[in-house]
Short mmCIF file of C-alpha atoms in Angstrom, two decimals:
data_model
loop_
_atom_site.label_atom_id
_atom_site.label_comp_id
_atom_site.label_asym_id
_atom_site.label_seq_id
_atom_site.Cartn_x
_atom_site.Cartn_y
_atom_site.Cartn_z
CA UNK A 2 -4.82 -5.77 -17.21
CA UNK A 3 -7.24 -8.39 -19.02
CA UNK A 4 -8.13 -11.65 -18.15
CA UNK A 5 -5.99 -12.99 -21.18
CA UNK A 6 -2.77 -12.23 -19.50
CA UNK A 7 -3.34 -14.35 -16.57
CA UNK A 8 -4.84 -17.29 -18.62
CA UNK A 9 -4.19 -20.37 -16.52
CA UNK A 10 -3.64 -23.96 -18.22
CA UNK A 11 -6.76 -25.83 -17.84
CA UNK A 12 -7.77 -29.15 -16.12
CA UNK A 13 -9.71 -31.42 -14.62
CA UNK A 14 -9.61 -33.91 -12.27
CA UNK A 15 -5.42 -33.10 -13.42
CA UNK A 16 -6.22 -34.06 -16.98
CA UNK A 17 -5.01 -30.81 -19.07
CA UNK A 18 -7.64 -29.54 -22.00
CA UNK A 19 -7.42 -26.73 -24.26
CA UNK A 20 -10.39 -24.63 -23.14
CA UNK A 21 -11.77 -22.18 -26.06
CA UNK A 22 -14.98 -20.47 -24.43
CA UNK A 23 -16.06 -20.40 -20.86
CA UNK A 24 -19.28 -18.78 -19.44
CA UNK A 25 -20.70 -18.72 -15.82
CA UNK A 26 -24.00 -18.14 -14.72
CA UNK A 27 -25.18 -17.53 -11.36
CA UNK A 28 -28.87 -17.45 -9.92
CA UNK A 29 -30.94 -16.39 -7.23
CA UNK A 30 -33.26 -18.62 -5.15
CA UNK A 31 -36.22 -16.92 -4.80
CA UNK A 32 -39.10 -18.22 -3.06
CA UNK A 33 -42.51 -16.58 -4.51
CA UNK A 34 -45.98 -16.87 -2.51
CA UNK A 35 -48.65 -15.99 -4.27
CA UNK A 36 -52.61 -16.17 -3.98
CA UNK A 37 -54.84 -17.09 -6.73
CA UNK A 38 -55.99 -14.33 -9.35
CA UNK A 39 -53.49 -11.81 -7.39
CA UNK A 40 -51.47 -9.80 -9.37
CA UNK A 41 -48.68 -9.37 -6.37
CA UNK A 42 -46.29 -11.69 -4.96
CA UNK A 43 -44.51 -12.33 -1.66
CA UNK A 44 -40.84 -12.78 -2.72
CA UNK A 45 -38.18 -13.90 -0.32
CA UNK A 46 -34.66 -14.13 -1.05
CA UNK A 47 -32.78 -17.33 -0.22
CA UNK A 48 -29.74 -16.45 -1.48
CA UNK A 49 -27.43 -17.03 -4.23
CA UNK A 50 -28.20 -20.63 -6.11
CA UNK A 51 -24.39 -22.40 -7.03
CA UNK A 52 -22.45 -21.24 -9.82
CA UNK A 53 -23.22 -23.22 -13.17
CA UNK A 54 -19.94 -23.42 -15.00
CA UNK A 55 -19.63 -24.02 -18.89
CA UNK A 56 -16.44 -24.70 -20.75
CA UNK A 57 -16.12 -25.71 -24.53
CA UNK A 58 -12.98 -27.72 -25.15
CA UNK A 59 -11.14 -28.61 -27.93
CA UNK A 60 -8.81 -31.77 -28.65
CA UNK A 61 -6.78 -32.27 -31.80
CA UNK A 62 -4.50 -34.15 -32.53
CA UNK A 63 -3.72 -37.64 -33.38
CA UNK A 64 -3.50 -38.66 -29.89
CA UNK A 65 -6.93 -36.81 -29.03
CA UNK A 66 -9.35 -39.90 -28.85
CA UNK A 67 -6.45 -40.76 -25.28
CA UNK A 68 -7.45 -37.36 -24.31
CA UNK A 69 -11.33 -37.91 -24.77
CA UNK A 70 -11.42 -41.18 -23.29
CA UNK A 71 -9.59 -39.58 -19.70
CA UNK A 72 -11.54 -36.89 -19.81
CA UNK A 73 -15.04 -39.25 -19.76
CA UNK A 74 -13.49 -41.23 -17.33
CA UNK A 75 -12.93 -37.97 -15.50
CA UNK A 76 -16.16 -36.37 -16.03
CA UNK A 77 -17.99 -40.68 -14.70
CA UNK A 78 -16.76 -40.21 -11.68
CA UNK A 79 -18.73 -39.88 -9.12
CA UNK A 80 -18.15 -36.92 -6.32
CA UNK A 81 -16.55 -33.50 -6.49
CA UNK A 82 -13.73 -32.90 -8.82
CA UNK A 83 -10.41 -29.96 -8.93
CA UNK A 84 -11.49 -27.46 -11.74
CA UNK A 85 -8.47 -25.50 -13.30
CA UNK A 86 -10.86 -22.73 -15.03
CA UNK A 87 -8.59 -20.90 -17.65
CA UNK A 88 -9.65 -17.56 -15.75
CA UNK A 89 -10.70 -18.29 -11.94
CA UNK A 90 -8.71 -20.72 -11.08
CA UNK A 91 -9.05 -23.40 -8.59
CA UNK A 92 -12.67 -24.74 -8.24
CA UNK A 93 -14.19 -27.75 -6.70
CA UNK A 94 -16.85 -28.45 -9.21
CA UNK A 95 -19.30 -31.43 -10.30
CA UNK A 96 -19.70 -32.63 -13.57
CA UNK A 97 -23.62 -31.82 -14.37
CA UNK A 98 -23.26 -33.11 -18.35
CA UNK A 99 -21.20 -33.33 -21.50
CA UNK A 100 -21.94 -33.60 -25.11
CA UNK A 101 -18.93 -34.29 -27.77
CA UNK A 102 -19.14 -33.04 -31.17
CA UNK A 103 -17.54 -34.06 -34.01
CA UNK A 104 -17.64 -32.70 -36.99
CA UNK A 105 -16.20 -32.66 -40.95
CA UNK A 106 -14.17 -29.90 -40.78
CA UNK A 107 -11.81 -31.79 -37.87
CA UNK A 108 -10.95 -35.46 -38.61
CA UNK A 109 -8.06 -35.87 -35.61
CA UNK A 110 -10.21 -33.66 -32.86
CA UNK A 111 -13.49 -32.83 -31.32
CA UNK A 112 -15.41 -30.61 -28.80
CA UNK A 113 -16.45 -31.08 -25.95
CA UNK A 114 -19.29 -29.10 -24.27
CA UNK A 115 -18.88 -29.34 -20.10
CA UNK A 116 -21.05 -28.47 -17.62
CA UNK A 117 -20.20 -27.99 -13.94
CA UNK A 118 -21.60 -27.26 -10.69
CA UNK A 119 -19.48 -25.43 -8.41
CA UNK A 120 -19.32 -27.88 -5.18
CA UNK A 121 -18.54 -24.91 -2.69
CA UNK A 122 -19.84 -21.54 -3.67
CA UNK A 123 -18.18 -18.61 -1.49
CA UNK A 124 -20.98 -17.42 0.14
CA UNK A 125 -21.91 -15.07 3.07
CA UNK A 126 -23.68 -16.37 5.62
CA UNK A 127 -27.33 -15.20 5.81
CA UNK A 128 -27.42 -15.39 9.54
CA UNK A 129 -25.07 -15.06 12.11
CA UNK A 130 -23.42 -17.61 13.22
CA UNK A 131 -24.17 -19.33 17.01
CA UNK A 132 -21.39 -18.93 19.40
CA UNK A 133 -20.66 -21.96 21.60
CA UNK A 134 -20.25 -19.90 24.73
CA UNK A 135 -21.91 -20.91 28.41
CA UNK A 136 -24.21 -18.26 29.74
CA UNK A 137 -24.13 -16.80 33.21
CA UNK A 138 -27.34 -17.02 34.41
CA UNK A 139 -27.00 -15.19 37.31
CA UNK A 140 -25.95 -12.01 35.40
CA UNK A 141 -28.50 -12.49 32.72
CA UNK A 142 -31.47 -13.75 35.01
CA UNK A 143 -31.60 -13.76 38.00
CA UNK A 144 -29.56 -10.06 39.25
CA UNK A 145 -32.09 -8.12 37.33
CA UNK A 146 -35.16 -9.67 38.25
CA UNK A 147 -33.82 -9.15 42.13
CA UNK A 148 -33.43 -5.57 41.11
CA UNK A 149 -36.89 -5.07 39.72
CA UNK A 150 -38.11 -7.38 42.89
CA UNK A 151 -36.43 -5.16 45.29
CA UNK A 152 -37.78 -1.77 43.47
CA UNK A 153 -41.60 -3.17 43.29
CA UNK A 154 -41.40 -3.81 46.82
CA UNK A 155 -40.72 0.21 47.75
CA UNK A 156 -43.17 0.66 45.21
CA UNK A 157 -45.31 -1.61 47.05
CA UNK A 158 -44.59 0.39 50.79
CA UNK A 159 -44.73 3.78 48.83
CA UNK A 160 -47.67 3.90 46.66
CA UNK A 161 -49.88 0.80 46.76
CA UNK A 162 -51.85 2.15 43.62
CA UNK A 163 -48.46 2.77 41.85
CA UNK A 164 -47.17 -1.13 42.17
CA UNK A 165 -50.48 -2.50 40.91
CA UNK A 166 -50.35 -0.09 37.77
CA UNK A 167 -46.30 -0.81 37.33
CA UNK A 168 -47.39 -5.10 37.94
CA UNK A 169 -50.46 -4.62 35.33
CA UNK A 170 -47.89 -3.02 33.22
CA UNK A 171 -45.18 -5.98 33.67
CA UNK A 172 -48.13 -8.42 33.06
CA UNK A 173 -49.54 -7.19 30.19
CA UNK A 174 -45.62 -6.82 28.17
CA UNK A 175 -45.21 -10.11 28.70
CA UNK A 176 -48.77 -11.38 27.54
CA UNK A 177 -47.66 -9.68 24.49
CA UNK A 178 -44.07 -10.76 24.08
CA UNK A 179 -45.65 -14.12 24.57
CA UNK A 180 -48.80 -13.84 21.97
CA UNK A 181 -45.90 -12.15 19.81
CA UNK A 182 -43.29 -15.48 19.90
CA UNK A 183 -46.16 -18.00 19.52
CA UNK A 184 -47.43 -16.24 16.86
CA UNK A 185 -44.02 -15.95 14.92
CA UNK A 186 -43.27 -20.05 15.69
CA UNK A 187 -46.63 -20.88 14.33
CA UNK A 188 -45.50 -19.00 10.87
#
């Protein structure tokens, strides 16, 4: 099945066109570090940049200068606009810029050359997504820190040697962890 048996009749802003060539482009945002006279590059993706949408339409007829005139209207507005693409489908889109042609060969009819910005890209989330829930404390917190309490203390009776080695231990993780989380807020 090709995409030219489920052509769709196309339209903006519910102002129907005759759409003869459509093209899409998509980029990446990139973010590139690099330091002076170095021939290598930190590159981190940000994700995919909106969809840039191009249509050439064509009006004929002798009514085609009503057509023209709606569709500028159309395309002045400002805000996010219903795209019927002749392929896709449904698209919220802004109008980026237009350009009419006429020419010789078509007295009654011109082109138009439209591009749009799609308004709401489907995109995946690059992080997940926070949760509005309520945490226990008491689970999370404060049950295992009575646990490790109550096991350094028989340490403690035990092996006196033992709990200092185990607290240095304790001390010394958490130094880290800490060095580790100022360290990646500073970046």
């Amino acid at each position: 099945m090709a995409w030219s048996t489920d052509l769709q009749q196309a339209s903006f802003r519910n102002i129907e066109f005759e759409c003869i060539q459509t093209s899409e482009s998509v980029s990446k945002a990139l973010a590139i570090q690099q330091s002076p006279y170095s021939n290598k590059a930190q590159i981190e993706d940000m994700g995919k940049d909106a969809e840039k949408i191009s249509l050439r339409i064509f009006l004929s007829g002798e009514n085609y200068l009503l057509y023209l005139n709606a569709l500028i209207a159309a395309f002045t507005l400002t805000g996010q606009g219903e795209l019927i693409h002749p392929i896709h489908g449904i698209k919220n889109v802004y109008v980026a810029s237009w350009n009419i042609v006429h020419g010789t060969e078509i007295v009654d009819g011109c082109d138009l050359d439209v591009e749009f910005v799609e308004a709401e890209a489907k995109e995946r989330p690059l992080f997940v997504p926070a949760f509005d829930i309520e945490i226990d404390t008491q689970t999370f917190f404060y049950i295992p820190a009575s646990a490790l309490e109550s096991e350094l203390e028989q340490l403690k009776d035990k092996d006196p040697n033992a709990f200092f080695k185990a607290v240095n231990r304790i001390r010394s993780g958490l130094q880290k962890a800490r060095q580790f989380w100022v360290s990646s807020v500073l970046l």
